[in-house]
Structures are given as structure tokens and as C-alpha cells.
PDB file of C-alpha atoms in Angstrom:
ATOM      1  CA  UNK A1097     -29.753   0.324  -0.020  1.00  0.00           C
ATOM      2  CA  UNK A1098     -27.770   3.041   1.762  1.00  0.00           C
ATOM      3  CA  UNK A1099     -26.522   5.780  -0.423  1.00  0.00           C
ATOM      4  CA  UNK A1100     -23.969   8.393   0.679  1.00  0.00           C
ATOM      5  CA  UNK A1101     -23.551  11.551  -1.289  1.00  0.00           C
ATOM      6  CA  UNK A1102     -21.005  14.279  -0.791  1.00  0.00           C
ATOM      7  CA  UNK A1103     -20.914  17.744  -2.193  1.00  0.00           C
ATOM      8  CA  UNK A1104     -19.123  19.346  -3.631  1.00  0.00           C
ATOM      9  CA  UNK A1105     -16.951  16.706  -5.270  1.00  0.00           C
ATOM     10  CA  UNK A1106     -14.296  19.228  -6.151  1.00  0.00           C
ATOM     11  CA  UNK A1107     -13.438  22.339  -4.194  1.00  0.00           C
ATOM     12  CA  UNK A1108     -10.802  24.869  -4.915  1.00  0.00           C
ATOM     13  CA  UNK A1109     -10.375  27.528  -2.351  1.00  0.00           C
ATOM     14  CA  UNK A1110      -7.929  30.184  -1.154  1.00  0.00           C
ATOM     15  CA  UNK A1111      -5.928  30.072   1.993  1.00  0.00           C
ATOM     16  CA  UNK A1112      -7.557  31.817   4.877  1.00  0.00           C
ATOM     17  CA  UNK A1113     -11.158  31.141   3.676  1.00  0.00           C
ATOM     18  CA  UNK A1114     -13.838  29.062   5.339  1.00  0.00           C
ATOM     19  CA  UNK A1115     -15.819  26.370   3.652  1.00  0.00           C
ATOM     20  CA  UNK A1116     -18.096  23.369   4.356  1.00  0.00           C
ATOM     21  CA  UNK A1117     -18.324  19.914   2.854  1.00  0.00           C
ATOM     22  CA  UNK A1118     -21.693  18.233   3.025  1.00  0.00           C
ATOM     23  CA  UNK A1119     -22.469  14.533   3.427  1.00  0.00           C
ATOM     24  CA  UNK A1120     -26.010  13.329   2.949  1.00  0.00           C
ATOM     25  CA  UNK A1121     -27.150   9.752   3.391  1.00  0.00           C
ATOM     26  CA  UNK A1122     -30.338   7.934   2.607  1.00  0.00           C
ATOM     27  CA  UNK A1123     -31.175   5.619   5.532  1.00  0.00           C
ATOM     28  CA  UNK A1124     -31.130   5.931   9.298  1.00  0.00           C
ATOM     29  CA  UNK A1125     -27.761   5.792  10.992  1.00  0.00           C
ATOM     30  CA  UNK A1126     -26.242   7.475  13.972  1.00  0.00           C
ATOM     31  CA  UNK A1127     -22.607   6.628  13.270  1.00  0.00           C
ATOM     32  CA  UNK A1128     -20.633   8.610  10.752  1.00  0.00           C
ATOM     33  CA  UNK A1129     -16.937   8.700  10.030  1.00  0.00           C
ATOM     34  CA  UNK A1130     -14.753  11.287   8.251  1.00  0.00           C
ATOM     35  CA  UNK A1131     -11.507  10.328   6.619  1.00  0.00           C
ATOM     36  CA  UNK A1132      -8.711  12.180   4.845  1.00  0.00           C
ATOM     37  CA  UNK A1133      -6.694  10.693   1.979  1.00  0.00           C
ATOM     38  CA  UNK A1134      -3.585  12.267   0.385  1.00  0.00           C
ATOM     39  CA  UNK A1135      -2.742  11.221  -3.137  1.00  0.00           C
ATOM     40  CA  UNK A1136      -1.396   7.708  -3.235  1.00  0.00           C
ATOM     41  CA  UNK A1137      -1.800   7.255   0.484  1.00  0.00           C
ATOM     42  CA  UNK A1138      -3.990   5.486   2.975  1.00  0.00           C
ATOM     43  CA  UNK A1139      -7.112   6.781   4.674  1.00  0.00           C
ATOM     44  CA  UNK A1140      -6.518   8.712   7.816  1.00  0.00           C
ATOM     45  CA  UNK A1141      -9.302   8.776  10.409  1.00  0.00           C
ATOM     46  CA  UNK A1142     -10.415  12.327  11.286  1.00  0.00           C
ATOM     47  CA  UNK A1143     -13.596  12.038  13.285  1.00  0.00           C
ATOM     48  CA  UNK A1144     -16.141   9.468  14.457  1.00  0.00           C
ATOM     49  CA  UNK A1145     -19.524  10.913  15.169  1.00  0.00           C
ATOM     50  CA  UNK A1146     -21.746   8.730  17.264  1.00  0.00           C
ATOM     51  CA  UNK A1147     -25.009  10.516  18.013  1.00  0.00           C
ATOM     52  CA  UNK A1148     -27.385  13.184  16.852  1.00  0.00           C
ATOM     53  CA  UNK A1149     -25.947  16.624  17.458  1.00  0.00           C
ATOM     54  CA  UNK A1150     -22.411  15.317  17.883  1.00  0.00           C
ATOM     55  CA  UNK A1151     -19.738  17.924  17.137  1.00  0.00           C
ATOM     56  CA  UNK A1152     -16.001  17.302  17.044  1.00  0.00           C
ATOM     57  CA  UNK A1153     -13.156  19.664  16.357  1.00  0.00           C
ATOM     58  CA  UNK A1154      -9.497  19.174  15.578  1.00  0.00           C
ATOM     59  CA  UNK A1155      -7.473  22.163  14.605  1.00  0.00           C
ATOM     60  CA  UNK A1156      -9.141  23.914  11.638  1.00  0.00           C
ATOM     61  CA  UNK A1157     -11.603  21.098  11.018  1.00  0.00           C
ATOM     62  CA  UNK A1158     -14.939  20.696  12.675  1.00  0.00           C
ATOM     63  CA  UNK A1159     -17.489  17.943  11.958  1.00  0.00           C
ATOM     64  CA  UNK A1160     -21.082  17.669  13.001  1.00  0.00           C
ATOM     65  CA  UNK A1161     -23.905  15.139  12.664  1.00  0.00           C
ATOM     66  CA  UNK A1162     -27.694  15.695  12.285  1.00  0.00           C
ATOM     67  CA  UNK A1163     -29.214  12.230  12.225  1.00  0.00           C
ATOM     68  CA  UNK A1164     -32.663  13.567  11.710  1.00  0.00           C
ATOM     69  CA  UNK A1165     -31.675  15.390   8.546  1.00  0.00           C
ATOM     70  CA  UNK A1166     -29.290  12.536   7.661  1.00  0.00           C
ATOM     71  CA  UNK A1167     -26.602  15.132   7.183  1.00  0.00           C
ATOM     72  CA  UNK A1168     -23.044  15.594   8.328  1.00  0.00           C
ATOM     73  CA  UNK A1169     -20.854  18.575   7.657  1.00  0.00           C
ATOM     74  CA  UNK A1170     -17.106  19.030   7.680  1.00  0.00           C
ATOM     75  CA  UNK A1171     -16.253  22.701   8.195  1.00  0.00           C
ATOM     76  CA  UNK A1172     -12.876  24.095   7.365  1.00  0.00           C
ATOM     77  CA  UNK A1173     -11.838  27.350   9.115  1.00  0.00           C
ATOM     78  CA  UNK A1174      -9.143  29.610   7.710  1.00  0.00           C
ATOM     79  CA  UNK A1175      -7.832  26.997   5.307  1.00  0.00           C
ATOM     80  CA  UNK A1176      -4.130  26.344   4.888  1.00  0.00           C
ATOM     81  CA  UNK A1177      -2.366  24.553   2.067  1.00  0.00           C
ATOM     82  CA  UNK A1178      -1.628  21.488   4.267  1.00  0.00           C
ATOM     83  CA  UNK A1179      -5.339  20.666   4.288  1.00  0.00           C
ATOM     84  CA  UNK A1180      -5.345  19.947   0.573  1.00  0.00           C
ATOM     85  CA  UNK A1181      -6.499  16.308   0.265  1.00  0.00           C
ATOM     86  CA  UNK A1182      -9.528  14.212  -0.514  1.00  0.00           C
ATOM     87  CA  UNK A1183     -12.083  13.975   2.270  1.00  0.00           C
ATOM     88  CA  UNK A1184     -14.475  11.043   2.617  1.00  0.00           C
ATOM     89  CA  UNK A1185     -17.465  10.579   4.818  1.00  0.00           C
ATOM     90  CA  UNK A1186     -18.648   7.054   5.569  1.00  0.00           C
ATOM     91  CA  UNK A1187     -21.839   5.903   7.191  1.00  0.00           C
ATOM     92  CA  UNK A1188     -22.062   2.825   9.357  1.00  0.00           C
ATOM     93  CA  UNK A1189     -24.741   0.418   8.173  1.00  0.00           C
ATOM     94  CA  UNK A1190     -24.256  -1.597  11.294  1.00  0.00           C
ATOM     95  CA  UNK A1191     -21.395  -3.707  12.717  1.00  0.00           C
ATOM     96  CA  UNK A1192     -18.915  -1.186  11.331  1.00  0.00           C
ATOM     97  CA  UNK A1193     -19.958  -1.982   7.741  1.00  0.00           C
ATOM     98  CA  UNK A1194     -19.166   1.413   6.190  1.00  0.00           C
ATOM     99  CA  UNK A1195     -20.565   2.891   3.026  1.00  0.00           C
ATOM    100  CA  UNK A1196     -18.350   5.645   1.700  1.00  0.00           C
ATOM    101  CA  UNK A1197     -19.251   8.825  -0.141  1.00  0.00           C
ATOM    102  CA  UNK A1198     -17.553   9.692  -3.417  1.00  0.00           C
ATOM    103  CA  UNK A1199     -15.025  11.886  -1.759  1.00  0.00           C
ATOM    104  CA  UNK A1200     -14.444  15.657  -2.014  1.00  0.00           C
ATOM    105  CA  UNK A1201     -11.129  16.691  -3.566  1.00  0.00           C
ATOM    106  CA  UNK A1202     -10.069  19.887  -1.794  1.00  0.00           C
ATOM    107  CA  UNK A1203      -7.350  22.091  -3.201  1.00  0.00           C
ATOM    108  CA  UNK A1204      -6.217  25.073  -1.202  1.00  0.00           C
ATOM    109  CA  UNK A1205      -4.295  27.725  -3.108  1.00  0.00           C
ATOM    110  CA  UNK A1206      -1.913  30.206  -1.628  1.00  0.00           C
TER     111      UNK A1206
ATOM    112  CA  UNK B 508       1.949   0.263  17.204  1.00  0.00           C
ATOM    113  CA  UNK B 509       2.953  -0.499  13.676  1.00  0.00           C
ATOM    114  CA  UNK B 510      -0.579  -0.040  12.322  1.00  0.00           C
ATOM    115  CA  UNK B 511      -2.242  -2.257   9.667  1.00  0.00           C
ATOM    116  CA  UNK B 512       0.419  -3.809   7.475  1.00  0.00           C
ATOM    117  CA  UNK B 513      -0.258  -4.856   3.910  1.00  0.00           C
ATOM    118  CA  UNK B 514       1.898  -6.568   1.355  1.00  0.00           C
ATOM    119  CA  UNK B 515       2.753  -6.296  -1.436  1.00  0.00           C
ATOM    120  CA  UNK B 516       2.524  -2.507  -1.770  1.00  0.00           C
ATOM    121  CA  UNK B 517       2.573  -2.705  -5.532  1.00  0.00           C
ATOM    122  CA  UNK B 518       1.978  -5.657  -7.878  1.00  0.00           C
ATOM    123  CA  UNK B 519       1.832  -5.896 -11.606  1.00  0.00           C
ATOM    124  CA  UNK B 520       0.635  -9.191 -13.004  1.00  0.00           C
ATOM    125  CA  UNK B 521      -0.594 -10.647 -16.217  1.00  0.00           C
ATOM    126  CA  UNK B 522      -4.210 -11.553 -16.798  1.00  0.00           C
ATOM    127  CA  UNK B 523      -4.980 -15.068 -15.688  1.00  0.00           C
ATOM    128  CA  UNK B 524      -2.416 -15.150 -12.964  1.00  0.00           C
ATOM    129  CA  UNK B 525      -3.213 -15.697  -9.290  1.00  0.00           C
ATOM    130  CA  UNK B 526      -2.764 -12.744  -6.984  1.00  0.00           C
ATOM    131  CA  UNK B 527      -2.509 -12.952  -3.224  1.00  0.00           C
ATOM    132  CA  UNK B 528      -2.696  -9.858  -1.049  1.00  0.00           C
ATOM    133  CA  UNK B 529      -1.770 -10.027   2.600  1.00  0.00           C
ATOM    134  CA  UNK B 530      -2.741  -8.136   5.718  1.00  0.00           C
ATOM    135  CA  UNK B 531      -1.662  -8.058   9.326  1.00  0.00           C
ATOM    136  CA  UNK B 532      -4.214  -6.130  11.503  1.00  0.00           C
ATOM    137  CA  UNK B 533      -3.369  -4.096  14.507  1.00  0.00           C
ATOM    138  CA  UNK B 534      -2.715  -6.420  17.470  1.00  0.00           C
ATOM    139  CA  UNK B 535      -5.860  -6.850  19.631  1.00  0.00           C
ATOM    140  CA  UNK B 536      -8.285  -5.788  16.920  1.00  0.00           C
ATOM    141  CA  UNK B 537     -11.108  -8.233  16.334  1.00  0.00           C
ATOM    142  CA  UNK B 538     -12.552  -6.836  13.172  1.00  0.00           C
ATOM    143  CA  UNK B 539     -10.795  -6.977   9.819  1.00  0.00           C
ATOM    144  CA  UNK B 540     -12.066  -5.435   6.596  1.00  0.00           C
ATOM    145  CA  UNK B 541     -11.025  -5.611   2.950  1.00  0.00           C
ATOM    146  CA  UNK B 542     -11.919  -2.653   0.786  1.00  0.00           C
ATOM    147  CA  UNK B 543     -11.296  -1.895  -2.914  1.00  0.00           C
ATOM    148  CA  UNK B 544     -10.823   1.606  -4.317  1.00  0.00           C
ATOM    149  CA  UNK B 545     -11.221   2.482  -7.990  1.00  0.00           C
ATOM    150  CA  UNK B 546     -11.912   5.723  -9.773  1.00  0.00           C
ATOM    151  CA  UNK B 547     -15.198   4.453 -11.144  1.00  0.00           C
ATOM    152  CA  UNK B 548     -16.671   2.842  -8.037  1.00  0.00           C
ATOM    153  CA  UNK B 549     -14.911   4.574  -5.239  1.00  0.00           C
ATOM    154  CA  UNK B 550     -14.400   2.699  -1.960  1.00  0.00           C
ATOM    155  CA  UNK B 551     -16.236  -0.579  -1.663  1.00  0.00           C
ATOM    156  CA  UNK B 552     -16.333  -3.049   1.155  1.00  0.00           C
ATOM    157  CA  UNK B 553     -15.546  -6.525  -0.084  1.00  0.00           C
ATOM    158  CA  UNK B 554     -15.635  -8.626   3.022  1.00  0.00           C
ATOM    159  CA  UNK B 555     -15.182  -8.391   6.708  1.00  0.00           C
ATOM    160  CA  UNK B 556     -14.248 -10.772   9.535  1.00  0.00           C
ATOM    161  CA  UNK B 557     -14.996 -10.740  13.226  1.00  0.00           C
ATOM    162  CA  UNK B 558     -12.747 -12.927  15.441  1.00  0.00           C
ATOM    163  CA  UNK B 559     -11.403 -14.545  12.263  1.00  0.00           C
ATOM    164  CA  UNK B 560     -14.859 -15.578  11.076  1.00  0.00           C
ATOM    165  CA  UNK B 561     -16.160 -14.107   7.770  1.00  0.00           C
ATOM    166  CA  UNK B 562     -19.323 -12.147   8.645  1.00  0.00           C
ATOM    167  CA  UNK B 563     -20.347 -10.556   5.330  1.00  0.00           C
ATOM    168  CA  UNK B 564     -18.884 -11.268   1.940  1.00  0.00           C
ATOM    169  CA  UNK B 565     -21.694  -9.764  -0.104  1.00  0.00           C
ATOM    170  CA  UNK B 566     -19.292  -7.224  -1.587  1.00  0.00           C
ATOM    171  CA  UNK B 567     -16.998  -9.801  -3.105  1.00  0.00           C
ATOM    172  CA  UNK B 568     -17.441  -9.240  -6.864  1.00  0.00           C
ATOM    173  CA  UNK B 569     -17.381 -12.871  -8.011  1.00  0.00           C
ATOM    174  CA  UNK B 570     -16.109 -16.326  -7.394  1.00  0.00           C
ATOM    175  CA  UNK B 571     -12.664 -15.388  -8.584  1.00  0.00           C
ATOM    176  CA  UNK B 572     -12.248 -13.542  -5.227  1.00  0.00           C
ATOM    177  CA  UNK B 573     -11.718 -15.332  -1.940  1.00  0.00           C
ATOM    178  CA  UNK B 574     -10.557 -14.195   1.518  1.00  0.00           C
ATOM    179  CA  UNK B 575      -9.316 -16.039   4.509  1.00  0.00           C
ATOM    180  CA  UNK B 576      -8.327 -15.229   8.024  1.00  0.00           C
ATOM    181  CA  UNK B 577      -6.585 -18.274   9.513  1.00  0.00           C
ATOM    182  CA  UNK B 578      -5.652 -16.459  12.702  1.00  0.00           C
ATOM    183  CA  UNK B 579      -6.066 -13.145  14.518  1.00  0.00           C
ATOM    184  CA  UNK B 580      -2.937 -11.660  12.988  1.00  0.00           C
ATOM    185  CA  UNK B 581      -3.152 -12.583   9.323  1.00  0.00           C
ATOM    186  CA  UNK B 582      -5.548 -12.336   6.395  1.00  0.00           C
ATOM    187  CA  UNK B 583      -5.358 -12.953   2.708  1.00  0.00           C
ATOM    188  CA  UNK B 584      -7.311 -11.794  -0.273  1.00  0.00           C
ATOM    189  CA  UNK B 585      -6.877 -13.978  -3.367  1.00  0.00           C
ATOM    190  CA  UNK B 586      -7.897 -13.346  -6.926  1.00  0.00           C
ATOM    191  CA  UNK B 587      -7.721 -16.293  -9.278  1.00  0.00           C
ATOM    192  CA  UNK B 588      -7.653 -15.857 -12.196  1.00  0.00           C
ATOM    193  CA  UNK B 589      -7.022 -12.096 -12.292  1.00  0.00           C
ATOM    194  CA  UNK B 590      -8.473  -9.841 -14.948  1.00  0.00           C
ATOM    195  CA  UNK B 591      -7.633  -6.280 -16.018  1.00  0.00           C
ATOM    196  CA  UNK B 592     -10.828  -4.942 -14.393  1.00  0.00           C
ATOM    197  CA  UNK B 593      -9.467  -6.112 -11.006  1.00  0.00           C
ATOM    198  CA  UNK B 594      -6.868  -3.337 -11.181  1.00  0.00           C
ATOM    199  CA  UNK B 595      -7.428  -1.203  -8.105  1.00  0.00           C
ATOM    200  CA  UNK B 596      -6.069  -0.334  -4.691  1.00  0.00           C
ATOM    201  CA  UNK B 597      -7.019  -2.876  -2.116  1.00  0.00           C
ATOM    202  CA  UNK B 598      -7.072  -1.680   1.479  1.00  0.00           C
ATOM    203  CA  UNK B 599      -7.111  -3.767   4.580  1.00  0.00           C
ATOM    204  CA  UNK B 600      -8.491  -2.175   7.717  1.00  0.00           C
ATOM    205  CA  UNK B 601      -8.982  -3.238  11.299  1.00  0.00           C
ATOM    206  CA  UNK B 602     -10.803  -2.133  14.403  1.00  0.00           C
ATOM    207  CA  UNK B 603     -11.705  -3.224  17.898  1.00  0.00           C
ATOM    208  CA  UNK B 604     -15.037  -3.863  19.441  1.00  0.00           C
ATOM    209  CA  UNK B 605     -18.524  -2.854  18.491  1.00  0.00           C
ATOM    210  CA  UNK B 606     -19.696  -0.237  16.059  1.00  0.00           C
ATOM    211  CA  UNK B 607     -18.483   3.296  16.623  1.00  0.00           C
ATOM    212  CA  UNK B 608     -14.750   2.664  17.139  1.00  0.00           C
ATOM    213  CA  UNK B 609     -12.145   4.035  14.823  1.00  0.00           C
ATOM    214  CA  UNK B 610     -11.335   1.859  11.800  1.00  0.00           C
ATOM    215  CA  UNK B 611      -7.666   1.990  10.882  1.00  0.00           C
ATOM    216  CA  UNK B 612      -6.617   1.496   7.276  1.00  0.00           C
ATOM    217  CA  UNK B 613      -3.380   0.035   5.900  1.00  0.00           C
ATOM    218  CA  UNK B 614      -1.283   1.681   3.182  1.00  0.00           C
ATOM    219  CA  UNK B 615      -3.015  -0.317   0.515  1.00  0.00           C
ATOM    220  CA  UNK B 616      -1.883  -2.770  -2.180  1.00  0.00           C
ATOM    221  CA  UNK B 617      -1.782  -1.268  -5.668  1.00  0.00           C
ATOM    222  CA  UNK B 618      -2.688  -3.979  -8.113  1.00  0.00           C
ATOM    223  CA  UNK B 619      -2.318  -3.666 -11.882  1.00  0.00           C
ATOM    224  CA  UNK B 620      -3.444  -6.548 -14.079  1.00  0.00           C
ATOM    225  CA  UNK B 621      -2.205  -6.271 -17.687  1.00  0.00           C
TER     226      UNK B 621
END
């Protein structure tokens, strides 16, 4: 059974700082998704990583995938308050059957 | 595009009542997913369809839950009879093509069973 674990689960940081969210998974997959969820809202797609070594960047967020280590990271550079949200990684078991991590609740303080 | 459209957005119902949640996927998408989100269990895949055909319903919690997709633009998730432990946010999502494409989520249906 595929298990997806994120850490940390809660992260409080100051504006301007850098930090990384980690997503570990237990079985082989080369497709990993990152989503953002604001309170009471839907899930917004951030990145789809499709191969070992894939790296994607959008603004202050950068995601990478290491399929051999079964690890993905979401790096936040010079955080701003607008990035406060819950971030989920999800691993594709096949045919887009996603298994989600627990989510990382990120709070960015002025 | 209007995105994935779900209704109702909020529903409060009494235990034992039937609940029907509705979803209109993005036009042209051939995959449709139903997820449930709770504090205790996080996001769980309940069932998904490809070209209107149910492919995997192993996540459906029990026989009280059923899902249909009568055509490419409409799906329902029904709970009968509903129980308080069914209280959750139910998300519908859709995508196109094979694995690796973006999966788009609707705004969710917030269900409370009292």
C-alpha cells in the first residue's frame, strides 16, 4: 500500500525566509503532484512532476522530484504572506489514482 | 472554461436522509474523480471514472455510497442513508488523458449530517 508522508505538518515562518517542505512516499512512482489549498477552498494545482530529476519553478515556489529516493521537495524562497496555505503532495499510483500526503499548513508572519 | 462545477456547495441533512452530490467536469475531460476530505483521514479517493465507466471504486466506504456517470458532462455521488460520520467535504475532480496531466478540482460540497 502506498503511503505518502509530508513534513513538517505545521510550519510557521517569517516573511523573507526560505524553507522546504518534504514529501516522502513508500513505493515506486515517477509522477508527483503538488497542490495548494486555502481555508475553505478547493485544491489548486501547483506542479506536476513527471520524471526523476524534474524541477519546476513558479514565482517563489520550486518543486523537485527524486524518484530513487522517493522524495519530493517544495522550496519556498523569500516567503511572503500570500503564500500562507496548506500544501499537499500527491503521488500517482497509476492511471491518475492519487494518494495524498497529510498536508503542510504553512503560516507566514510579517 | 468554467472549471469543475459542484452542487450543492453546502448541505445540512438529518441522519437517515438521502444525499445526492452533483458534478459537472471540465468539457473534454475523460477522467472524473470523487474525493472526500476530513480532518481525521485527509483526502481520500472514493471512485473514479474513465469515459463514463467506473474504473476503481475501492475507496467507496460502504454500500451506502454509490456513484454514477450517465454521460460525459455529469456525475452524481449518492449517500443513502446518510450518517453523521459521512460529514466531510466531497470534491469532484477531472482531467484529460493518461497519467501525468493536471487534475482540476471543484470547489467542493460541504456536507454536514446531524
